Amino acid sequence: ETFEGDILSLWEILETARNPPGLLSVKLREMEEGKFAGRVKPEPDIQDLADRYRLDNQAACKLTEALRGKSATRKEVLASLADHLEASLAPSGTVMNLIVKIRNGEPLGEAERKVGSNVPPPSKEPPTRRRSRDRRSRSRRRSRSRGRDRDRDRHPQRYRSRSPSYHR
């Protein structure tokens, strides 16, 4: 029964892997060492954290695996992780990035308060059209025939004069 369950969970784990052969070798090593636990269901405290910060199932399961056997520091790690998730724009990605530190027993450090890099901060003033006016005024400073001069140099046959005296 455990053999079939392990193979099934191994299959599910490898389906979502970025590098299945590499992950397979890690999971086989875990099996040899007796550390492999098939599909891990998130524990209640981790499930609460996952619900509060909308973590995906993969992040919650990985966090459960990483915290297995760390009962002494578990509450501190979860409190520090909650600070990081509070400041994060992508909580599941944050968990996945911090799992290595959690597994190694390293401190997670201070949570960085991030403002979305590609999202402008909310403004109380209505947007202005200043930018488009600047572009318009810049284009009016240039000579209108500037582009035609370049075309004339590149394609002289298009811009030849129609008067007969010019081509003789």
Short mmCIF file of C-alpha atoms in Angstrom, two decimals:
data_model
loop_
_atom_site.label_atom_id
_atom_site.label_comp_id
_atom_site.label_asym_id
_atom_site.label_seq_id
_atom_site.Cartn_x
_atom_site.Cartn_y
_atom_site.Cartn_z
CA GLU A 1 0.00 0.00 0.00
CA THR A 2 2.78 2.48 0.81
CA PHE A 3 4.65 1.56 -2.37
CA GLU A 4 1.68 2.51 -4.56
CA GLY A 5 1.05 5.65 -2.50
CA ASP A 6 4.70 6.69 -2.75
CA ILE A 7 4.79 6.14 -6.50
CA LEU A 8 1.54 8.08 -6.94
CA SER A 9 2.78 10.99 -4.85
CA LEU A 10 6.15 10.88 -6.63
CA TRP A 11 4.31 11.12 -9.95
CA GLU A 12 2.29 14.12 -8.73
CA ILE A 13 5.43 15.84 -7.43
CA LEU A 14 7.29 15.32 -10.71
CA GLU A 15 4.39 16.62 -12.82
CA THR A 16 4.85 20.14 -11.44
CA ALA A 17 8.66 20.10 -11.35
CA ARG A 18 10.71 22.48 -13.46
CA ASN A 19 13.47 19.88 -13.74
CA PRO A 20 11.91 16.41 -13.26
CA PRO A 21 15.14 14.34 -13.62
CA GLY A 22 16.91 16.43 -10.99
CA LEU A 23 13.97 16.28 -8.60
CA LEU A 24 13.64 12.54 -9.15
CA SER A 25 17.25 11.99 -8.07
CA VAL A 26 16.64 14.09 -4.94
CA LYS A 27 13.47 12.15 -4.09
CA LEU A 28 15.22 8.80 -4.66
CA ARG A 29 18.00 9.89 -2.31
CA GLU A 30 15.34 10.88 0.26
CA MET A 31 13.80 7.41 -0.13
CA GLU A 32 17.17 5.74 0.44
CA GLU A 33 17.74 7.84 3.57
CA GLY A 34 14.20 7.19 4.81
CA LYS A 35 13.28 10.88 4.66
CA PHE A 36 10.76 10.71 1.81
CA ALA A 37 7.19 11.23 2.82
CA GLY A 38 4.78 10.87 -0.06
CA ARG A 39 2.19 13.54 -0.41
CA VAL A 40 2.27 15.72 2.66
CA LYS A 41 -0.94 17.34 3.80
CA PRO A 42 -0.41 20.81 5.34
CA GLU A 43 -0.63 20.79 9.12
CA PRO A 44 -3.35 22.92 10.76
CA ASP A 45 -1.12 25.88 11.67
CA ILE A 46 0.40 25.95 8.19
CA GLN A 47 -3.04 25.58 6.61
CA ASP A 48 -4.20 28.62 8.61
CA LEU A 49 -1.20 30.58 7.31
CA ALA A 50 -1.94 29.35 3.77
CA ASP A 51 -5.58 30.43 4.02
CA ARG A 52 -4.71 33.83 5.49
CA TYR A 53 -2.13 34.69 2.80
CA ARG A 54 -3.70 32.69 -0.06
CA LEU A 55 -0.76 30.36 -0.54
CA ASP A 56 -1.12 27.71 -3.20
CA ASN A 57 -1.17 24.06 -2.20
CA GLN A 58 2.37 23.39 -3.43
CA ALA A 59 3.81 26.16 -1.23
CA ALA A 60 1.85 24.94 1.81
CA CYS A 61 3.01 21.33 1.30
CA LYS A 62 6.64 22.38 0.80
CA LEU A 63 6.47 24.49 3.95
CA THR A 64 5.08 21.53 5.89
CA GLU A 65 7.96 19.36 4.64
CA ALA A 66 10.54 22.00 5.50
CA LEU A 67 9.21 22.47 9.05
CA ARG A 68 9.02 18.75 9.80
CA GLY A 69 11.33 17.98 12.74
CA LYS A 70 11.84 21.63 13.68
CA SER A 71 9.45 21.78 16.62
CA ALA A 72 11.80 23.94 18.71
CA THR A 73 11.92 26.83 16.24
CA ARG A 74 8.61 26.25 14.47
CA LYS A 75 6.64 29.10 16.08
CA GLU A 76 9.44 31.60 15.54
CA VAL A 77 9.83 30.57 11.90
CA LEU A 78 6.09 30.86 11.29
CA ALA A 79 5.95 34.29 12.96
CA SER A 80 8.89 35.55 10.88
CA LEU A 81 7.38 34.02 7.76
CA ALA A 82 4.07 35.78 8.47
CA ASP A 83 5.96 39.12 8.51
CA HIS A 84 7.50 38.30 5.13
CA LEU A 85 4.14 37.26 3.69
CA GLU A 86 2.49 40.43 4.97
CA ALA A 87 5.01 42.50 3.02
CA SER A 88 4.98 40.31 -0.08
CA LEU A 89 3.21 40.89 -3.37
CA ALA A 90 3.54 37.19 -4.27
CA PRO A 91 3.20 35.14 -1.04
CA SER A 92 3.57 31.67 -2.60
CA GLY A 93 6.75 32.74 -4.39
CA THR A 94 8.08 34.22 -1.17
CA VAL A 95 7.52 30.92 0.65
CA MET A 96 9.25 28.99 -2.13
CA ASN A 97 12.24 31.35 -1.98
CA LEU A 98 12.52 31.14 1.82
CA ILE A 99 12.17 27.34 2.05
CA VAL A 100 15.91 26.82 1.59
CA LYS A 101 16.64 29.04 4.61
CA ILE A 102 13.93 27.29 6.63
CA ARG A 103 15.35 23.84 5.81
CA ASN A 104 18.88 24.95 6.71
CA GLY A 105 17.71 26.51 9.97
CA GLU A 106 18.92 29.97 8.91
CA PRO A 107 17.17 33.12 10.12
CA LEU A 108 14.77 34.58 7.56
CA GLY A 109 15.94 38.14 8.18
CA GLU A 110 13.87 41.28 8.11
CA ALA A 111 10.87 41.45 5.84
CA GLU A 112 11.29 44.04 3.11
CA ARG A 113 8.27 46.23 2.60
CA LYS A 114 7.89 46.32 -1.16
CA VAL A 115 5.80 48.55 -3.31
CA GLY A 116 4.92 47.02 -6.64
CA SER A 117 7.72 47.87 -9.04
CA ASN A 118 5.45 48.02 -12.04
CA VAL A 119 2.43 49.41 -10.24
CA PRO A 120 2.53 53.15 -9.54
CA PRO A 121 1.59 54.23 -6.04
CA PRO A 122 -2.01 55.44 -5.77
CA SER A 123 -2.38 59.16 -6.43
CA LYS A 124 -5.05 61.47 -5.04
CA GLU A 125 -4.75 63.85 -7.96
CA PRO A 126 -6.31 63.16 -11.34
CA PRO A 127 -3.85 62.16 -14.04
CA THR A 128 -2.51 64.99 -16.17
CA ARG A 129 -1.73 65.08 -19.86
CA ARG A 130 1.52 66.87 -19.42
CA ARG A 131 3.58 64.10 -20.96
CA SER A 132 1.80 64.14 -24.32
CA ARG A 133 2.11 67.94 -24.53
CA ASP A 134 5.84 67.65 -23.96
CA ARG A 135 6.14 65.17 -26.79
CA ARG A 136 4.09 67.37 -29.08
CA SER A 137 6.15 70.47 -28.38
CA ARG A 138 9.38 68.55 -28.90
CA SER A 139 8.22 67.33 -32.30
CA ARG A 140 7.29 70.86 -33.37
CA ARG A 141 10.80 72.06 -32.64
CA ARG A 142 12.18 69.88 -35.42
CA SER A 143 12.03 70.74 -39.06
CA ARG A 144 9.05 69.18 -40.79
CA SER A 145 11.10 68.34 -43.87
CA ARG A 146 13.80 66.56 -41.90
CA GLY A 147 12.39 63.10 -42.59
CA ARG A 148 11.82 63.86 -46.25
CA ASP A 149 15.43 64.93 -46.65
CA ARG A 150 16.59 61.55 -45.42
CA ASP A 151 14.17 59.73 -47.71
CA ARG A 152 15.38 61.79 -50.65
CA ASP A 153 18.96 60.67 -49.97
CA ARG A 154 17.97 57.01 -49.67
CA HIS A 155 15.56 56.87 -52.63
CA PRO A 156 16.57 59.45 -55.23
CA GLN A 157 14.42 57.86 -57.94
CA ARG A 158 11.25 58.58 -55.96
CA TYR A 159 12.02 62.26 -55.55
CA ARG A 160 13.34 63.18 -58.97
CA SER A 161 12.04 66.34 -60.47
CA ARG A 162 9.37 66.13 -63.11
CA SER A 163 10.76 68.99 -65.19
CA PRO A 164 12.46 67.85 -68.41
CA SER A 165 15.45 70.18 -68.03
CA TYR A 166 16.59 68.51 -64.83
CA HIS A 167 17.18 65.02 -66.32
CA ARG A 168 19.09 65.95 -69.44
#
